[in-house]
CSV table of C-alpha atoms in Angstrom, one decimal:
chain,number,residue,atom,x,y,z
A,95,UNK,CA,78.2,262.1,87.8
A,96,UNK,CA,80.3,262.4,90.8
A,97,UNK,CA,80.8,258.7,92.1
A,98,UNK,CA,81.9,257.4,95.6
A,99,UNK,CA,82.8,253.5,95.7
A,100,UNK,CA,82.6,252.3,99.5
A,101,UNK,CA,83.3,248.8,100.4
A,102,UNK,CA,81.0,247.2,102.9
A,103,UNK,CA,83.1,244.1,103.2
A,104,UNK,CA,86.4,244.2,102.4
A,105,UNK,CA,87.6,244.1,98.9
A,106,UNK,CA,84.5,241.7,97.9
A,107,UNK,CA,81.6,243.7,97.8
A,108,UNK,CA,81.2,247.9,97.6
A,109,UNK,CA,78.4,249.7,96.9
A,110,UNK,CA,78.5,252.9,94.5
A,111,UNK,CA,77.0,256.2,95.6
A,112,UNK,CA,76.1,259.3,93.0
A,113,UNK,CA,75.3,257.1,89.9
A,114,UNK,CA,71.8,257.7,88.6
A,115,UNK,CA,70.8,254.9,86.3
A,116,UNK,CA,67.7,256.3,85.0
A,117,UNK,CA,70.1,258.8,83.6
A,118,UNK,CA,72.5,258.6,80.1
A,119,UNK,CA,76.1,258.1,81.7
A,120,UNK,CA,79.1,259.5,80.6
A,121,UNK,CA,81.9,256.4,79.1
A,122,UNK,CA,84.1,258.3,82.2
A,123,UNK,CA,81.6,257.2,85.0
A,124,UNK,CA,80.6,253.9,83.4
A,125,UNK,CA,84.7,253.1,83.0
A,126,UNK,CA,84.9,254.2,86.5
A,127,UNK,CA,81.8,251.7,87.8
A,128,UNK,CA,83.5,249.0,85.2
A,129,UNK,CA,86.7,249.2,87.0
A,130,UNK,CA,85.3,249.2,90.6
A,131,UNK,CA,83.4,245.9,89.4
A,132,UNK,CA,86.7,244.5,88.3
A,133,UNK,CA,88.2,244.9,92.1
A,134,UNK,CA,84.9,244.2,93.6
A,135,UNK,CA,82.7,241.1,92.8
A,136,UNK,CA,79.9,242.5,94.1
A,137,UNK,CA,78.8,246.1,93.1
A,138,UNK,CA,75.2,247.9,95.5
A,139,UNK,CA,73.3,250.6,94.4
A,140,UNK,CA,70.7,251.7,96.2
A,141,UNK,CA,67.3,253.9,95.8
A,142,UNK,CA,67.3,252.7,91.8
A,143,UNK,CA,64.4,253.8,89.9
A,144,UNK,CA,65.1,252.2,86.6
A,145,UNK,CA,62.9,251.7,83.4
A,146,UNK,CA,62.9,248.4,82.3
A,147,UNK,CA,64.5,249.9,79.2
A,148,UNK,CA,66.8,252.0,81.1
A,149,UNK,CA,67.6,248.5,82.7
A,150,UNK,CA,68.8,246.5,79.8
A,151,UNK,CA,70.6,249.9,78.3
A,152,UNK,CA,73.0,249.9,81.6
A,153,UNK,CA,73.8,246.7,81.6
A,154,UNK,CA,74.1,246.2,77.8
A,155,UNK,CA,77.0,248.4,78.1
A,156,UNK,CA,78.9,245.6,80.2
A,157,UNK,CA,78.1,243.3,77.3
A,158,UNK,CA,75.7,241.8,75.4
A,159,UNK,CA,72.6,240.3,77.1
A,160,UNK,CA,71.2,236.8,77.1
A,161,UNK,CA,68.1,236.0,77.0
A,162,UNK,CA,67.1,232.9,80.2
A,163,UNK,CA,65.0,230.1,79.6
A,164,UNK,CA,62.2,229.3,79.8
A,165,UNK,CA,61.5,232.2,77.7
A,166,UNK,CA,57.8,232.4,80.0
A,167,UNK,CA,59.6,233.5,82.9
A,168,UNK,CA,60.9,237.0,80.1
A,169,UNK,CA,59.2,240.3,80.9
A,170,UNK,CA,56.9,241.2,77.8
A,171,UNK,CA,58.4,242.9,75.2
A,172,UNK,CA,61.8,242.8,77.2
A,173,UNK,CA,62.8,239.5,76.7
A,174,UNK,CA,66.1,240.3,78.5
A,175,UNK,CA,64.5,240.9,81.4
A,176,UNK,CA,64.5,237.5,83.4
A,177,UNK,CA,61.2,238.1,86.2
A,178,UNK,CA,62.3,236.6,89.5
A,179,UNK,CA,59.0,236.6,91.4
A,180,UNK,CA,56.6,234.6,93.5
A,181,UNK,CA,53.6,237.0,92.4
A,182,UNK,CA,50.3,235.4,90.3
A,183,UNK,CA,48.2,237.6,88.0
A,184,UNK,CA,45.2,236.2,87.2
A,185,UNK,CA,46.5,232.2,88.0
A,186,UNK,CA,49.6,232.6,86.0
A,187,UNK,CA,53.3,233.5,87.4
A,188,UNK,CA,54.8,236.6,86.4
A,189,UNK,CA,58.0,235.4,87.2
A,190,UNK,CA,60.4,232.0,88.4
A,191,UNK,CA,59.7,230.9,92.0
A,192,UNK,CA,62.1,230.0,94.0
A,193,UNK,CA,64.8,231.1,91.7
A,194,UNK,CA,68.4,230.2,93.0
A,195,UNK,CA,68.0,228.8,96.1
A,196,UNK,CA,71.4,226.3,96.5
A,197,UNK,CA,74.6,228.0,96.1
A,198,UNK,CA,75.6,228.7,92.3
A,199,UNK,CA,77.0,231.2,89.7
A,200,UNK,CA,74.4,231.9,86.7
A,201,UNK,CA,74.8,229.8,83.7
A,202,UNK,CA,78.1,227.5,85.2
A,203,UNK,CA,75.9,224.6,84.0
A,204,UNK,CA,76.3,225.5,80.1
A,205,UNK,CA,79.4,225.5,78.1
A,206,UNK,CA,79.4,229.7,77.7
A,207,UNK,CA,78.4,230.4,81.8
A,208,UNK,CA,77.1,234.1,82.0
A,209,UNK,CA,79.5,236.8,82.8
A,210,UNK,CA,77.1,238.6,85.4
A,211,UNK,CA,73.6,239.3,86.6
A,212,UNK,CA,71.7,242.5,87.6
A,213,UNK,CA,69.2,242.3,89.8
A,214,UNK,CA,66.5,245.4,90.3
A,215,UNK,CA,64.2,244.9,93.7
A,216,UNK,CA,61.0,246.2,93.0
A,217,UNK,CA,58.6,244.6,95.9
A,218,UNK,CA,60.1,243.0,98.8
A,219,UNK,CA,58.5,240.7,102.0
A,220,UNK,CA,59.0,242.5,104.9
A,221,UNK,CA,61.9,239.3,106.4
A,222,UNK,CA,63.3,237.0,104.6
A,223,UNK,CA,64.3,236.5,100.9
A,224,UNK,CA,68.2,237.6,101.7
A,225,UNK,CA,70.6,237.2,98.9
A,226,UNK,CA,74.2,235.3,100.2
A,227,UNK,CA,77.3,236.4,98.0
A,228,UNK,CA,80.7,234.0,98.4
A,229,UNK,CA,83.5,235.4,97.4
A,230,UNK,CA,85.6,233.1,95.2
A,231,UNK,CA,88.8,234.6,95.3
A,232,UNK,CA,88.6,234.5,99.0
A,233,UNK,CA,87.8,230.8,99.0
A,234,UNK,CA,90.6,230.2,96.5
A,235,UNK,CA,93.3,232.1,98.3
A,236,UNK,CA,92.1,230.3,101.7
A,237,UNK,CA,92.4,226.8,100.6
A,238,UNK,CA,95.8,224.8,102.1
A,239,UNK,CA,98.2,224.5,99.8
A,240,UNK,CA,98.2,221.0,98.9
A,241,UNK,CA,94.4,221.5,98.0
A,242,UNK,CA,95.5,224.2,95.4
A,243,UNK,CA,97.8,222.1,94.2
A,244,UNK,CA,95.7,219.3,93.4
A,245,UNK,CA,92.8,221.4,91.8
A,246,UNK,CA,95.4,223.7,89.8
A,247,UNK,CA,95.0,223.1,86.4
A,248,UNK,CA,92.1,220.3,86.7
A,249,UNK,CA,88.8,220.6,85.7
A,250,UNK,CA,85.4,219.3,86.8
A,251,UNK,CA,81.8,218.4,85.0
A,252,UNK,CA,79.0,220.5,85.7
A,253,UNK,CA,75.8,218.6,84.9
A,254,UNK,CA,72.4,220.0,84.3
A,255,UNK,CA,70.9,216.5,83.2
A,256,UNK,CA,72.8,214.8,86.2
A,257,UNK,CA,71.6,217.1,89.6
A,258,UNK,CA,68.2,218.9,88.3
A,259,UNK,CA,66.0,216.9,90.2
A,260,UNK,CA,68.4,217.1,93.3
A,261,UNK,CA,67.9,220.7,92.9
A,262,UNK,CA,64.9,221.7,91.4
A,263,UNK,CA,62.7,219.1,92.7
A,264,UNK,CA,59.4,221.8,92.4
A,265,UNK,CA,59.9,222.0,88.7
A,266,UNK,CA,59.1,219.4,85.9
A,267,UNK,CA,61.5,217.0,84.9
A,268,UNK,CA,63.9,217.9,81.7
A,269,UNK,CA,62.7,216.2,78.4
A,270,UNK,CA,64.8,214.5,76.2
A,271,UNK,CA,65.0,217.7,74.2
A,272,UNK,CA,65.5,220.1,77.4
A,273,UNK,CA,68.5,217.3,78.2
A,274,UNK,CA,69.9,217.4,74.5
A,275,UNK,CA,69.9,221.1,74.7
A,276,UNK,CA,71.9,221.2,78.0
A,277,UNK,CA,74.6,218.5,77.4
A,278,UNK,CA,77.4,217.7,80.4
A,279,UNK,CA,80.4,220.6,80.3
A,280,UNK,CA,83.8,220.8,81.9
A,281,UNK,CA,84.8,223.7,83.0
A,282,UNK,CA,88.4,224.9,85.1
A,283,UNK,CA,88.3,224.4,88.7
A,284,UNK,CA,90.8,227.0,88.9
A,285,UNK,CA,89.3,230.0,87.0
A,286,UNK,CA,91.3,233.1,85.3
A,287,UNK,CA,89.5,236.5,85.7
A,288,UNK,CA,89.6,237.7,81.9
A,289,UNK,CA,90.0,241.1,83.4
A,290,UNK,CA,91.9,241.1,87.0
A,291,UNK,CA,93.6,238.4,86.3
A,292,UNK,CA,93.3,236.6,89.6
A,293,UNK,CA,92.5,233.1,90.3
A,294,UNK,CA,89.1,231.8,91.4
A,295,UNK,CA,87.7,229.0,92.6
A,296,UNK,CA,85.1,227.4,90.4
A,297,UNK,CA,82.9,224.8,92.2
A,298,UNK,CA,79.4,225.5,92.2
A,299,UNK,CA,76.1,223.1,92.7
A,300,UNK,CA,75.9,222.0,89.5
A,301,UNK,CA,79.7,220.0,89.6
A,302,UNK,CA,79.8,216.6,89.8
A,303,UNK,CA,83.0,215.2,88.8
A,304,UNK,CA,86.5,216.0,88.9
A,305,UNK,CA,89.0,215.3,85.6
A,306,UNK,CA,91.6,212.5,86.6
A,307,UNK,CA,90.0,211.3,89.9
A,308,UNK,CA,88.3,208.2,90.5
A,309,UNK,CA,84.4,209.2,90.6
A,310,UNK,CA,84.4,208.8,94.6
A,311,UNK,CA,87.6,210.9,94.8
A,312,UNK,CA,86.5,213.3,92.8
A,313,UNK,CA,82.3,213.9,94.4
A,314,UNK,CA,84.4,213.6,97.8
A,315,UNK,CA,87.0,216.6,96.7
A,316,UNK,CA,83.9,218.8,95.2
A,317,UNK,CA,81.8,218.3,98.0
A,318,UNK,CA,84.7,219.7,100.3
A,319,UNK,CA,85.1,222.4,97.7
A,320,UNK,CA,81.5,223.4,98.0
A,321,UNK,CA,81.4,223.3,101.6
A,322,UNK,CA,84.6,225.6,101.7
A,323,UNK,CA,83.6,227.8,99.7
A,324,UNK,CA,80.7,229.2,101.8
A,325,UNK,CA,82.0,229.0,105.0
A,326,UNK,CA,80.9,232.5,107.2
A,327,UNK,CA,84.6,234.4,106.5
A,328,UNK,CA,83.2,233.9,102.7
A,329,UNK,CA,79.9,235.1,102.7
A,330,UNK,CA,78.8,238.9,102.4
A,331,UNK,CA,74.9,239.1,103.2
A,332,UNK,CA,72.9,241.7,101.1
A,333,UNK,CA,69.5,242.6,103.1
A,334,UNK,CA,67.6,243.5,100.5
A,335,UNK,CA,65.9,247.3,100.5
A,336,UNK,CA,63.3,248.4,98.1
A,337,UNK,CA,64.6,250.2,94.9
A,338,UNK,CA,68.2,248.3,95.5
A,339,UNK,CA,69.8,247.0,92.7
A,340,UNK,CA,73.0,244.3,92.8
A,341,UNK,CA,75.8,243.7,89.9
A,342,UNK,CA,77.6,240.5,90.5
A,343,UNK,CA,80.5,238.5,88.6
A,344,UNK,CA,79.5,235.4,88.4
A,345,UNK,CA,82.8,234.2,87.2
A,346,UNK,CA,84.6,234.6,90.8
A,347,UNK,CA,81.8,234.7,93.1
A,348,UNK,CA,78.8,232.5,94.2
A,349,UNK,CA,74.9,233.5,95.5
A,350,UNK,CA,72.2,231.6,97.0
A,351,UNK,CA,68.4,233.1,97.9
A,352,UNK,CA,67.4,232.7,101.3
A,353,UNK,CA,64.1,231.5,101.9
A,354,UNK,CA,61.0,233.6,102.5
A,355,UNK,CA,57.3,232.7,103.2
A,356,UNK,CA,56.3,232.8,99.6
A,357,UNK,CA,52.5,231.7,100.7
A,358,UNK,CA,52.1,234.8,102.7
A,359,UNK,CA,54.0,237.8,101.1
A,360,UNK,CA,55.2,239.2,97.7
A,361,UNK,CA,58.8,239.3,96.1
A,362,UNK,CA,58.9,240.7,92.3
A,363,UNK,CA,62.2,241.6,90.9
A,364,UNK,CA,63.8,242.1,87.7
A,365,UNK,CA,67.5,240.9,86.4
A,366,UNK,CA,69.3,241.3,83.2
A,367,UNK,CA,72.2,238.7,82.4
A,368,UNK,CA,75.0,239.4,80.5
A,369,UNK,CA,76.7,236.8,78.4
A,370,UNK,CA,80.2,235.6,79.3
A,371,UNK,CA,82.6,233.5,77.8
A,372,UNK,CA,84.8,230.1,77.7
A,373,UNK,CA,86.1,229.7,81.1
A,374,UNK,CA,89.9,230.4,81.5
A,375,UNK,CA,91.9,228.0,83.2
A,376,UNK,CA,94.5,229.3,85.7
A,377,UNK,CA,97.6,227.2,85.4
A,378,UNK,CA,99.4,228.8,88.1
A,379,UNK,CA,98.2,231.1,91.7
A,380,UNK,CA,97.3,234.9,91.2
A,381,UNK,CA,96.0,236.0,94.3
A,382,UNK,CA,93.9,238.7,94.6
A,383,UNK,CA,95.7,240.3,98.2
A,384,UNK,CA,99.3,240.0,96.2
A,385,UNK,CA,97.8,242.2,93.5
A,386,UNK,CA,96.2,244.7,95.4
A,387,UNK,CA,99.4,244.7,98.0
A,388,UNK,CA,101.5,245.8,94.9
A,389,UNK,CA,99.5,248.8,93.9
């Protein structure tokens, strides 16, 4: 395949033109995607017509898949396909509602937070239902440098039990075996890219507390984090088209779904996860604009 990576917003986001997924791909275009994802969080391909199967084999080759929970929510027969719809057959939900909505990265709630998502549109509403991308390395590299400071090497709790009624209000309440299953983690606040290298910041909805602050310290500092984080020099937009399909690192960049009227039209899509690994901490500043400035 003869590939062309264009970034649409600076060195965050690009969008990859000539790759057919539906296709076997040669290891030198896949190497070639791999390493554009490794500069870019946030990797577009558009006009995808994609097999579920064909799905899961593209993405598999990024790592190995997890499989979401609640296991209802798992295309049939292709449990590693993770239905993000508002669409009823028969009275029953094909897929989550309302998935994502509140600025996160997949899985940052669990001590192994997932590597990176794929998301395949297949039916859209004709406005709304936008997907906002933050870029984390951005964030990171904007912050003052006292803030840096204080954050560098420090690590905050991310708490499922703690905020899932703040922000999933629409689903049941955890049980005391969904809240056993999804203890309290503490991840770096400062995050190591296992691959680039560069420093991230890591401060999504689902932190609470910040290691070696006083509890009111600490909510104040990640509050100012979050709000940071998304500010408009941040955020890349993607305005979703049929047959699009998105690739993001969740370990240096953020997403939230935009509202829709869910009452009125249809949204059906299907995403793959890939498993990740223990957060690394950054003990010291690797910017992403001193890298790239050097090659």
């Amino acid at each position: 395949m003869n590939l062309t990576i264009r970034p649409i917003q600076g060195e965050f986001c690009a969008e990859v033109i000539g790759a057919d997924l539906a296709r076997p791909m040669d290891d030198a275009t896949f190497t070639e995607i791999e390493r554009a994802w490794t500069r870019h969080s946030i990797l577009v391909f558009r006009d995808v017509r994609m097999s579920p199967a064909q799905h899961m084999a593209f993405t598999r080759r990024f790592g190995p898949l997890h499989i979401m929970e609640p296991l209802q929510y798992n295309l049939a027969g292709h449990p590693e396909i993770f239905i993000v719809s508002n669409v009823e057959e028969g009275g029953r939900a094909l897929g989550m509602k309302r998935a994502g909505w509140g600025w996160h990265s997949d899985g940052e709630d669990k001590e192994i937070p997932n590597a990176g998502s794929f998301l395949h549109a297949l039916e859209l509403p004709p406005e709304g239902g936008d997907t906002l991308f933050a870029d984390m390395y951005g964030a990171f590299e904007g912050l003052d440098a006292g803030t840096r400071k204080t954050i560098m090497g420090r690590r905050a709790c991310f708490s499922r039990v703690r905020l899932h009624h703040v922000h999933y209000p629409h689903l049941p309440a955890l049980t005391e075996d969904d809240k056993r299953k999804r203890p309290d983690v503490w991840h770096p606040m400062t995050r190591r890219h296992p691959k680039s290298g560069w420093t991230a910041l890591y401060v999504g909805r689902w932190a609470c507390e910040v290691e070696g602050m006083p509890d009111a310290d600490g909510a104040a500092m990640i509050q100012y984090l979050q709000e940071f984080a998304v500010r408009p020099e941040f955020i890349y937009r993607h305005r979703w088209r049929p047959g699009d399909a998105v690739l993001w690192d969740n370990r240096c960049a953020q997403h939230c779904a935009t509202p829709f009227d869910d009452q009125k039209y249809r949204r059906h899509m299907h995403r793959t996860t890939i498993e990740g690994e223990v957060p690394l901490m950054a003990t010291s500043p690797a910017l992403r604009s001193s890298s790239l400035a050097t090659h």
